[in-house]
XYZ file of C-alpha atoms in Angstrom:
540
model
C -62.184 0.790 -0.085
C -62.146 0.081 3.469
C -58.765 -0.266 4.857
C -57.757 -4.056 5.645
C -56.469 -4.067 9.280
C -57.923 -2.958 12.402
C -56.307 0.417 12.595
C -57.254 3.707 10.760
C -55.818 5.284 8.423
C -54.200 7.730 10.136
C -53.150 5.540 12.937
C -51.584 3.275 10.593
C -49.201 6.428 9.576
C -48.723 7.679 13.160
C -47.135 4.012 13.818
C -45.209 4.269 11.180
C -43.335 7.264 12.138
C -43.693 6.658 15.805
C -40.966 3.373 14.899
C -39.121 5.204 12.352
C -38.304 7.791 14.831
C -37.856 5.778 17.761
C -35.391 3.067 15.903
C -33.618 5.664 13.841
C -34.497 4.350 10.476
C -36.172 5.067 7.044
C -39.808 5.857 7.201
C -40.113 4.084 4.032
C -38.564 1.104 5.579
C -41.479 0.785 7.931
C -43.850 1.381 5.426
C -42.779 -1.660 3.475
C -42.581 -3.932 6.362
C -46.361 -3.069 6.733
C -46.870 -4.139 3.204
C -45.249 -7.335 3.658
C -46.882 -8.061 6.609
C -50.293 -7.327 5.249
C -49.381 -9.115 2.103
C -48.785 -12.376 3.945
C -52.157 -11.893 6.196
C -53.744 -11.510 2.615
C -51.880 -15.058 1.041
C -53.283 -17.312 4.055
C -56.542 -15.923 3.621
C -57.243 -16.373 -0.349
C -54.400 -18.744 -0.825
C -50.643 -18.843 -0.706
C -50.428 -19.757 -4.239
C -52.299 -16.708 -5.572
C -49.686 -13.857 -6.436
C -51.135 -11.072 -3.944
C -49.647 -7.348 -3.757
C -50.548 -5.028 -1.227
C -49.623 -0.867 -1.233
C -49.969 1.198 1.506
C -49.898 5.465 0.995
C -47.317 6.596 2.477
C -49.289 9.982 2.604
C -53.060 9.101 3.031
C -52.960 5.681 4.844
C -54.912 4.452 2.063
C -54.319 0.374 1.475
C -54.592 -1.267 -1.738
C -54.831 -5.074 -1.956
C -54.898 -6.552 -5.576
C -53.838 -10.040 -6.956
C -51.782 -10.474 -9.901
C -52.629 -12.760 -13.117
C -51.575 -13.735 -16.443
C -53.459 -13.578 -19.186
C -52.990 -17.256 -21.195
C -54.753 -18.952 -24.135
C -55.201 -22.130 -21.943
C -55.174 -21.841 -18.355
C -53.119 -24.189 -16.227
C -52.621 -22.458 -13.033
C -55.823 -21.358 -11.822
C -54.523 -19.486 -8.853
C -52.253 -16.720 -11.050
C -53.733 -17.171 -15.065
C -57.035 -16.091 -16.625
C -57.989 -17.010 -20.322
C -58.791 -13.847 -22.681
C -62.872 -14.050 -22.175
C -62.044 -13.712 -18.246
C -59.532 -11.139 -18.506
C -61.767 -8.822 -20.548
C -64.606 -8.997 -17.608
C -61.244 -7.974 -14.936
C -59.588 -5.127 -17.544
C -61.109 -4.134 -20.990
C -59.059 -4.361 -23.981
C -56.711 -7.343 -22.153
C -54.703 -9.380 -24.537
C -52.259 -12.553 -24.733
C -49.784 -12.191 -22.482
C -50.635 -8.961 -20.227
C -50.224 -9.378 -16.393
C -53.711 -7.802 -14.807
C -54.719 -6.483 -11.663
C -57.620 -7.971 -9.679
C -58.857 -5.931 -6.583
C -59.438 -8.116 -3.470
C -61.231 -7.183 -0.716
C -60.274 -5.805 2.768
C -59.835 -8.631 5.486
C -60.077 -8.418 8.862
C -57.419 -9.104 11.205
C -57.923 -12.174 13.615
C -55.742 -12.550 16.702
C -53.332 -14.766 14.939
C -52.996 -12.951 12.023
C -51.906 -9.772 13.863
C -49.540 -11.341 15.775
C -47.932 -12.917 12.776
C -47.624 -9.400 10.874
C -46.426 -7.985 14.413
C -43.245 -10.527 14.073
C -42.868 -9.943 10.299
C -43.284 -5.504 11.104
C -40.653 -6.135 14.449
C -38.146 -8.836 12.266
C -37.714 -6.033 9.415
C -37.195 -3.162 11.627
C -34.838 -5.211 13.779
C -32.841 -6.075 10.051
C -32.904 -2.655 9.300
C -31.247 -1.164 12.719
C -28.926 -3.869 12.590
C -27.538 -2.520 9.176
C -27.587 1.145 10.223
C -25.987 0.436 13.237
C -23.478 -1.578 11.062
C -23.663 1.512 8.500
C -22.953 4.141 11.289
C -19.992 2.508 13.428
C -18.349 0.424 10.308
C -16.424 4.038 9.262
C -15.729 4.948 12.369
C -12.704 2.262 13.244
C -9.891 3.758 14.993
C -12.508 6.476 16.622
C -12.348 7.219 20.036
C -15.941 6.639 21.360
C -17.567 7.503 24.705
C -19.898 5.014 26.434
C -21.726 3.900 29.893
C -21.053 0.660 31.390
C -24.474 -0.985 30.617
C -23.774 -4.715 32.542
C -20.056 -7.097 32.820
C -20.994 -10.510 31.511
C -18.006 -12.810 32.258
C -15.510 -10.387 32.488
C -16.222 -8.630 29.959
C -17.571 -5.117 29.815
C -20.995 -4.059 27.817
C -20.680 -0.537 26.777
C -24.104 1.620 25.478
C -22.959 3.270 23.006
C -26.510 5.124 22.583
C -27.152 3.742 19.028
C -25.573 0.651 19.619
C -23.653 -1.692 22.532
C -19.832 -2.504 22.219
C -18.018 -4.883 24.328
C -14.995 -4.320 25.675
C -13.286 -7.789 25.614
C -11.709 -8.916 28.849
C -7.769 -9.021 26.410
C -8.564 -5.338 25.724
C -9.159 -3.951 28.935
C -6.587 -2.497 31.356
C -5.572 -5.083 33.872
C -6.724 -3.869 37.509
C -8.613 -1.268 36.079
C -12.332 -1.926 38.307
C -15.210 -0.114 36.050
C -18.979 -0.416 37.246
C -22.485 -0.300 35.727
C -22.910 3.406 34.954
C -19.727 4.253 34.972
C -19.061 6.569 31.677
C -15.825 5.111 29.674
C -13.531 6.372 26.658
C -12.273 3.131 23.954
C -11.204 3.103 20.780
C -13.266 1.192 17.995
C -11.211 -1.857 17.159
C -13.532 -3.681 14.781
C -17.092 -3.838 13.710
C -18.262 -7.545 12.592
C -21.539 -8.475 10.851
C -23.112 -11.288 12.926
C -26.598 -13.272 12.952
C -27.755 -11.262 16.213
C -26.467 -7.833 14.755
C -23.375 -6.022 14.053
C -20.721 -6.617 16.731
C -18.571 -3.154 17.989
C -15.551 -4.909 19.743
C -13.993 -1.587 21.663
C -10.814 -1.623 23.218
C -8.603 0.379 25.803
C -5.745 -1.496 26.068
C -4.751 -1.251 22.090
C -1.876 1.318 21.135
C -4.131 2.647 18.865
C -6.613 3.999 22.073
C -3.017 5.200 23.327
C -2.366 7.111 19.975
C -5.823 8.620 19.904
C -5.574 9.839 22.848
C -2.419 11.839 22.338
C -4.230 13.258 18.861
C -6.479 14.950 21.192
C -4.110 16.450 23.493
C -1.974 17.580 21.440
C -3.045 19.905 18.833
C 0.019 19.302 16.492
C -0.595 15.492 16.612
C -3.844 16.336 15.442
C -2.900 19.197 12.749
C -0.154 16.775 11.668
C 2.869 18.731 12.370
C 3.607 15.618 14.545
C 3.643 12.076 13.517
C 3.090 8.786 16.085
C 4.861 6.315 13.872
C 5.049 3.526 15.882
C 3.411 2.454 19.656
C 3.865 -0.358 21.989
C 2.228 -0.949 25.252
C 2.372 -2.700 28.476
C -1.534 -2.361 29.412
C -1.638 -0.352 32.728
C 1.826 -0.841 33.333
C 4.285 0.937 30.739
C 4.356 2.229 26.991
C 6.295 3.974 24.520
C 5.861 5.738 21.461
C 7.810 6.854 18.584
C 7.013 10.369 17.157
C 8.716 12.587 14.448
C 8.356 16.500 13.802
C 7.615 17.540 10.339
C 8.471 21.053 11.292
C 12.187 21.517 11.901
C 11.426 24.382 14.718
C 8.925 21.979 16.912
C 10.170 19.701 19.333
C 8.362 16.182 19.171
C 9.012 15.113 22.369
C 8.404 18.244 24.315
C 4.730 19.135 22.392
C 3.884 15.701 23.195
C 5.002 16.157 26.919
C 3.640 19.557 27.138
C 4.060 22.424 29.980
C 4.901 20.614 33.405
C 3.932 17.529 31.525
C 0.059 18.364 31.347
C -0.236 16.590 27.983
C 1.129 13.519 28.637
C -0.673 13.390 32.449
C -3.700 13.938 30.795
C -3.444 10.526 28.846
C -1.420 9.014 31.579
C -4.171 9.328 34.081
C -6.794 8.047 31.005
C -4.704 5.203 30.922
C -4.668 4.177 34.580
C -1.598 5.544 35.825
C 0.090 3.886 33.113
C 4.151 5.169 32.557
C 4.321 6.157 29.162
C 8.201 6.803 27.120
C 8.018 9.524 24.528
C 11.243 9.007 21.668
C 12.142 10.821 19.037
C 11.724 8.314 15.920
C 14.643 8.278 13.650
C 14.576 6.321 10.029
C 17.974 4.682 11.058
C 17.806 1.257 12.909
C 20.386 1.590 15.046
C 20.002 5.601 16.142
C 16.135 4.346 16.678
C 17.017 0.848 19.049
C 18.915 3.268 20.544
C 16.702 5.191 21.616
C 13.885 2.766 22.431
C 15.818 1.302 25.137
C 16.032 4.323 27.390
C 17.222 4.548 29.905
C 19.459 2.598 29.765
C 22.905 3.552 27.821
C 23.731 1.443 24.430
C 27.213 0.899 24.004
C 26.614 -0.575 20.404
C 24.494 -1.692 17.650
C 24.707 -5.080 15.456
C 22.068 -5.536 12.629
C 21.863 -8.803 11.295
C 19.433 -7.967 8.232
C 19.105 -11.916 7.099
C 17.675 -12.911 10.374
C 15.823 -9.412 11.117
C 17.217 -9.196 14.672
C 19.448 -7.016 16.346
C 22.356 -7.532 18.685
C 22.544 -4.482 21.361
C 25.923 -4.666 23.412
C 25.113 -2.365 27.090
C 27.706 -1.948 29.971
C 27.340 -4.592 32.537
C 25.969 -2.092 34.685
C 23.539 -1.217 32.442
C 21.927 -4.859 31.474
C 19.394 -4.753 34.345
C 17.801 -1.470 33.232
C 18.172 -2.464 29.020
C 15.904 -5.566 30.010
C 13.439 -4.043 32.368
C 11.073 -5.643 34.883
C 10.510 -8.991 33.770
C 11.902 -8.039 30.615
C 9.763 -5.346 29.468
C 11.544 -2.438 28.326
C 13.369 -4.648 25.638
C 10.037 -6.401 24.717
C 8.712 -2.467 23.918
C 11.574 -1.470 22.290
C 11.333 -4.565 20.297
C 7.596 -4.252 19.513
C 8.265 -0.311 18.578
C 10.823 -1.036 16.501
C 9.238 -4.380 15.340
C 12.640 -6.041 15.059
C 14.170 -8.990 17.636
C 16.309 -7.766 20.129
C 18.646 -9.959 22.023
C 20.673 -7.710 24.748
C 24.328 -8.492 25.689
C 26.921 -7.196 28.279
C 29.941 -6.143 26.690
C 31.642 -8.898 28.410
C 29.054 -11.817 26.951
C 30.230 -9.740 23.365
C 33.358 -9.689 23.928
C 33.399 -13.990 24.819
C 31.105 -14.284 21.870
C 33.001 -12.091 19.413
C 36.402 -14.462 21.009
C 34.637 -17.940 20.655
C 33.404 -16.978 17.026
C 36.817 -15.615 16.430
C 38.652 -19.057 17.568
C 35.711 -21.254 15.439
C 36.040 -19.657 12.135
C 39.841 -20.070 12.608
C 39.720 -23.585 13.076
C 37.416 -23.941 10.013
C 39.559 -22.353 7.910
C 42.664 -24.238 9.118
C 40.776 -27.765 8.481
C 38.860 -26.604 5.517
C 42.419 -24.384 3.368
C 44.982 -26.822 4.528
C 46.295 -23.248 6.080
C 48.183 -21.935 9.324
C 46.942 -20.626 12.443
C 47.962 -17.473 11.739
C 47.043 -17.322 8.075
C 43.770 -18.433 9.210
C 43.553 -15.908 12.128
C 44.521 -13.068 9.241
C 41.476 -13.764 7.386
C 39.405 -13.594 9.884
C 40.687 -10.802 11.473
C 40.269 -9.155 8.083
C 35.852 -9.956 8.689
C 35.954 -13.542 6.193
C 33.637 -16.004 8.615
C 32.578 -18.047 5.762
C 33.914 -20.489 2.610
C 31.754 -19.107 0.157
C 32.798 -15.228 1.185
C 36.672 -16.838 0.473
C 35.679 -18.285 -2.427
C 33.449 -15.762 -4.336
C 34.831 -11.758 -2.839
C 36.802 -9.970 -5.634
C 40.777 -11.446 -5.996
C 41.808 -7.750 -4.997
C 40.192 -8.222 -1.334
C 42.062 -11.009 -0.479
C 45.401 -9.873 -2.081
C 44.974 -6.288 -0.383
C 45.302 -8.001 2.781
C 49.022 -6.762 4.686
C 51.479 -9.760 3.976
C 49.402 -11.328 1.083
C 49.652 -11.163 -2.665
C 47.491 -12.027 -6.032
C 49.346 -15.324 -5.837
C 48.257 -16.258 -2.473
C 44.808 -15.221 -3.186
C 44.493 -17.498 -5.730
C 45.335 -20.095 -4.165
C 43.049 -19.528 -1.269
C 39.745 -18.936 -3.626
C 41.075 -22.252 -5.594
C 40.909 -24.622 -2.147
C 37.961 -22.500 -0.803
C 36.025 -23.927 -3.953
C 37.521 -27.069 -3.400
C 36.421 -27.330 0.173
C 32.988 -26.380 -1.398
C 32.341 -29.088 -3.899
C 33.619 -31.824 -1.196
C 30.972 -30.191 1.555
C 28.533 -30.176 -1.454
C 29.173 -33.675 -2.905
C 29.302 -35.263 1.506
C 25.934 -33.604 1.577
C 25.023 -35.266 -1.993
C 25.805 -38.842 -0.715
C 23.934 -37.816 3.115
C 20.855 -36.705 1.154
C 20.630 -39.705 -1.114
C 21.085 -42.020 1.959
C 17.659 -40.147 3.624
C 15.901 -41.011 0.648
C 15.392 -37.449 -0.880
C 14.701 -37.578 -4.757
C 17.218 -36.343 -7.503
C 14.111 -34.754 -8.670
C 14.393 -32.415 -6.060
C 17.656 -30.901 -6.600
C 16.196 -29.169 -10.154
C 14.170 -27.281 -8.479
C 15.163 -23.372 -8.263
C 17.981 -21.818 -4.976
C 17.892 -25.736 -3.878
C 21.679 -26.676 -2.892
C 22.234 -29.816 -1.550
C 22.486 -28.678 2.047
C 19.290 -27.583 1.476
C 18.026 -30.958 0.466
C 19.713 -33.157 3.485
C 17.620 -30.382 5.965
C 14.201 -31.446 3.603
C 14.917 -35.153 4.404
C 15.639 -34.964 7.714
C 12.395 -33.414 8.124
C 10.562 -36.031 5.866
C 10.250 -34.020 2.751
C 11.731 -36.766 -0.104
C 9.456 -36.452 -3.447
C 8.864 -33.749 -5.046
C 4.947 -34.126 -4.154
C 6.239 -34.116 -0.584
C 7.725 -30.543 -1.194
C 4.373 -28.884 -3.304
C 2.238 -29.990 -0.132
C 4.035 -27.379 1.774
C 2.455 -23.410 1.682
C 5.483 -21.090 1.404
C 5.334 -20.128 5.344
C 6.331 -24.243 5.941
C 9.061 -24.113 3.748
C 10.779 -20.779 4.250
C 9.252 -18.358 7.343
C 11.929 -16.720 9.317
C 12.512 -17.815 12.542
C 10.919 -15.633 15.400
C 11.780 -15.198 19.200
C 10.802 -13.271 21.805
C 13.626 -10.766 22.794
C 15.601 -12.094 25.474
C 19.608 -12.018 26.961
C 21.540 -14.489 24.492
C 22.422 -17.256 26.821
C 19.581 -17.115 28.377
C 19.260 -21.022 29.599
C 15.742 -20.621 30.768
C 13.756 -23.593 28.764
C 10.759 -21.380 29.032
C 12.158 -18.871 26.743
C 13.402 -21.413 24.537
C 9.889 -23.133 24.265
C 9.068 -19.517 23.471
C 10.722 -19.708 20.111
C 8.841 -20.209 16.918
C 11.186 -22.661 14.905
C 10.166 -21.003 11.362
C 9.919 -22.467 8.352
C 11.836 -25.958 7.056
C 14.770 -23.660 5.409
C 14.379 -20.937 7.624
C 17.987 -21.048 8.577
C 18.788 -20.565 4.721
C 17.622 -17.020 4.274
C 14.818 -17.439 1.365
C 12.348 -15.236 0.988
C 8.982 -15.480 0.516
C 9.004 -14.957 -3.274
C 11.532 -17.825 -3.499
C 9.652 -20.029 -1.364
C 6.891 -19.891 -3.231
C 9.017 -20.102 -6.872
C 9.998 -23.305 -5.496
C 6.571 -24.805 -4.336
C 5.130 -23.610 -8.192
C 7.868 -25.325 -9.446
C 7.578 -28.749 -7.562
C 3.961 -28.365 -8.381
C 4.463 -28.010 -12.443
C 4.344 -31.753 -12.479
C 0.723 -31.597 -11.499
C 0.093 -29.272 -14.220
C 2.070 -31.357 -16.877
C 0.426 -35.040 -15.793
C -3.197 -33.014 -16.676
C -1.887 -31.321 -19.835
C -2.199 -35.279 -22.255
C -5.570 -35.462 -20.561
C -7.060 -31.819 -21.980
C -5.218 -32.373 -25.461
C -6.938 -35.740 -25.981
C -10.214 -34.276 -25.116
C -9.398 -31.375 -27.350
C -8.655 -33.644 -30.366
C -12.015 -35.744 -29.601
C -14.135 -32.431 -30.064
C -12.780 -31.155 -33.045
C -12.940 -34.784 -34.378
C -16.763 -35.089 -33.648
């Protein structure tokens, strides 16, 4: 049988692994695009309702074009079923319900119809690069990659990647840092996307990942392991620091990563435009670890407030200047390395805050205990800044306190309680007057405190409340690090205000234990429904 396009055999298999070769995929891939597209030539020339097959030899070049049928008692589809006495004249010894072949002829290719099956050959070979270009770079995240600068299209820079093209995003590049077409250029694979024009490689150099990479291939012991990066902030093209640890006792972190006369760390410094990089030791404790991350300046203490996540770092007055940085950026590192809020005090701003906190819970407990100044000033003096820590700590605390006795401690825990259940019931009569549902106050860790901050901010029915996702109700509240007392409204606006209860401490799990549970109604309203509809089935 003559072959049904214009091309010879063996031209039709030198095509075939001409684009196979050239676009880096299967050969078989190619092979069945040519099918396809002959397939369809085939359909508009006998009919696009017949059911037509075509086969090309992947060896020989040899094309075979056959249509399809059913064999049927009664024929209603002309186009795909034969009756028996038909079928017998196509393929002796056809019966009821066997699917036959019927050779068609060759055709010949017209103008159109080979530029059709040119669009269908190029549209499959462009699917299949896209997905081994997808295939190749989707496993190699976090890789450092080498490219030329193939064209910048709005700022941002087009790398050829020689399989494929990244982009280097104008957020991910260096600031200052001038790169021009041809220009070769080191990234790190941030993410590979599957999008309707291809797989998108979005490369980056300003990512502490690239940073991190390129220490692994500096230093040797990074790269054996011996070393560990744990954590990395940067400053793009400006400053950095990272946190590394030493799994062998007898190598220094710090100095392997700095290397002889500093060659190691030049090496990335000058990858990274110049870019001032701080290399401390990581340390599982907090505090020893803030401390460090704030060099160079000196820390004269540490304050972790675990409910909030943040961390209070008192520094000589000389040193506040240096603790913040340039526009605040050796606190912002230290706060991204160690991923916890800083806020930086002198010991002077402490010393008025620890005085004014001092002088506040004294009064409290003077108005709130019916007490004395200086019975008041004992227990705070002793660390109590709260009702509830007076009214719940162990008897012995209190009455181990110089000058007091089981008696006295007593007493204290009995009007502590009492203070309690009059701020609890004034809060009671302030949330009813909002409007807020007694509903609400079943609901699991909700105190009535709780309940006046959900009605000031418009949550009253218990439908209000299941509305809410669990980040609404409870996130913690997050700031950028910055000098308490700072009145700049800038770095207020900066603030995120969290969640409705943020101020309450809840956690995520409890947040969302209290959304199920204001949400049970939902459940419970549906619950008559599916019974009734239950009972009317097994009835019928």
């Amino acid at each position: 049988m003559a072959t049904a396009i214009t091309a010879n055999r063996a031209e039709l298999i030198a095509i075939a692994d001409s684009v196979a070769k050239e676009k880096l995929i299967d050969r078989a891939i190619v092979i069945e695009a040519m099918e396809d597209a002959i397939q369809r030539a085939a359909k508009n020339r006998y009919g696009i309702e017949n059911d037509i097959r075509a086969k090309l030899d992947p060896s020989t070049g040899d094309l075979r074009l056959w249509r399809v049928v059913e064999v049927v008692e009664q024929v209603d589809d002309y186009f795909k079923q034969v009756d028996v006495a038909q079928a017998q004249k196509l393929q002796k010894g056809a019966a009821l319900g066997d699917y036959i072949v019927d050779p068609l002829p060759p055709i010949e290719f017209g103008r159109i119809q080979a530029q059709a099956s040119k669009q269908i050959i190029f549209q499959k070979v462009r699917d299949a690069e896209r997905e081994r270009q997808h295939e190749e770079f989707k496993d190699r995240v976090g890789e450092i990659i080498t490219g030329v600068v193939k064209r910048v299209e709005f700022g941002h820079v087009v790398v050829d990647l020689g399989r494929a093209e990244g982009v280097i995003r104008r957020d991910q590049q260096i600031p200052r840092e001038v790169v021009r077409v041809g220009d070769r250029v080191r990234s790190v694979v941030l993410s590979v996307r599957r999008e309707n024009r291809g797989p998108q490689i979005f490369l980056s150099r300003a990512h502490p990942d690239f940073m991190k990479k390129l220490f692994a291939q500096e230093v040797p012991e990074i790269y054996d392991g011996i070393i560990e990066i744990k954590a990395a902030a940067r400053d793009p093209g400006s400053r950095a620091k990272i946190g590394v640890i030493s799994h062998d006792s007898s190598i220094d972190p710090v100095g392997a990563c700095v290397g002889m006369k500093g060659s190691r760390v030049q090496a990335v410094v000058q990858e990274m435009q110049g870019e001032k990089i701080d290399i401390i030791p990581w340390s599982p404790d907090t505090a020893t670890f803030v401390v460090n991350a704030l060099q160079p300046a000196n820390v004269a203490r540490v304050v972790i407030d675990e409910e909030e996540d943040r961390i209070e770092v008192v520094v000589p007055d000389d040193q506040l200047s240096l603790a913040i940085g340039r526009r605040g950026q050796n606190v912002r590192l230290a706060s991204q390395l160690t991923a916890k809020a800083i806020d930086i005090l002198t010991e002077t701003d402490a010393s008025e805050k620890r005085q004014q906190e001092f002088v506040q819970n004294s009064e409290s407990f003077q108005n709130e205990l019916d007490v004395d100044e200086t019975l008041a000033q004992l227990l705070v003096a002793e660390g109590f800044s709260t009702l509830e820590e007076v009214a719940y700590v162990e008897l012995e605390e209190i009455a181990s306190i110089e000058g007091f006795d089981e008696e006295l401690g007593q007493e204290l825990q009995s009007r502590a309680q009492e203070a309690l259940d009059r701020r609890e019931e004034a809060n009671r009569e302030l949330r009813r007057s909002l409007g807020v549902e007694d509903d609400l106050s079943t609901m699991p860790y909700m105190t009535e405190a709780m309940l006046v901050t959900l009605g000031k901010a418009g949550i009253k029915t218990l439908d209000d409340l299941a509305d809410l996702a669990t980040d609404e109700l409870v996130a913690k509240k997050r700031a950028e690090p910055r000098r308490r007392g700072n009145d700049n409204p800038r770095a207020e606006r900066a603030e995120d205000k969290g969640g409705i209860l943020a101020e309450y401490g809840l956690s995520d799990e409890q947040g969302n234990e209290i959304i199920m549970a204001a949400r049970a109604h939902w459940f419970a309203d549906e619950a008559p429904e599916a019974t009734e509809d239950a009972v009317a089935e097994s009835e019928q």
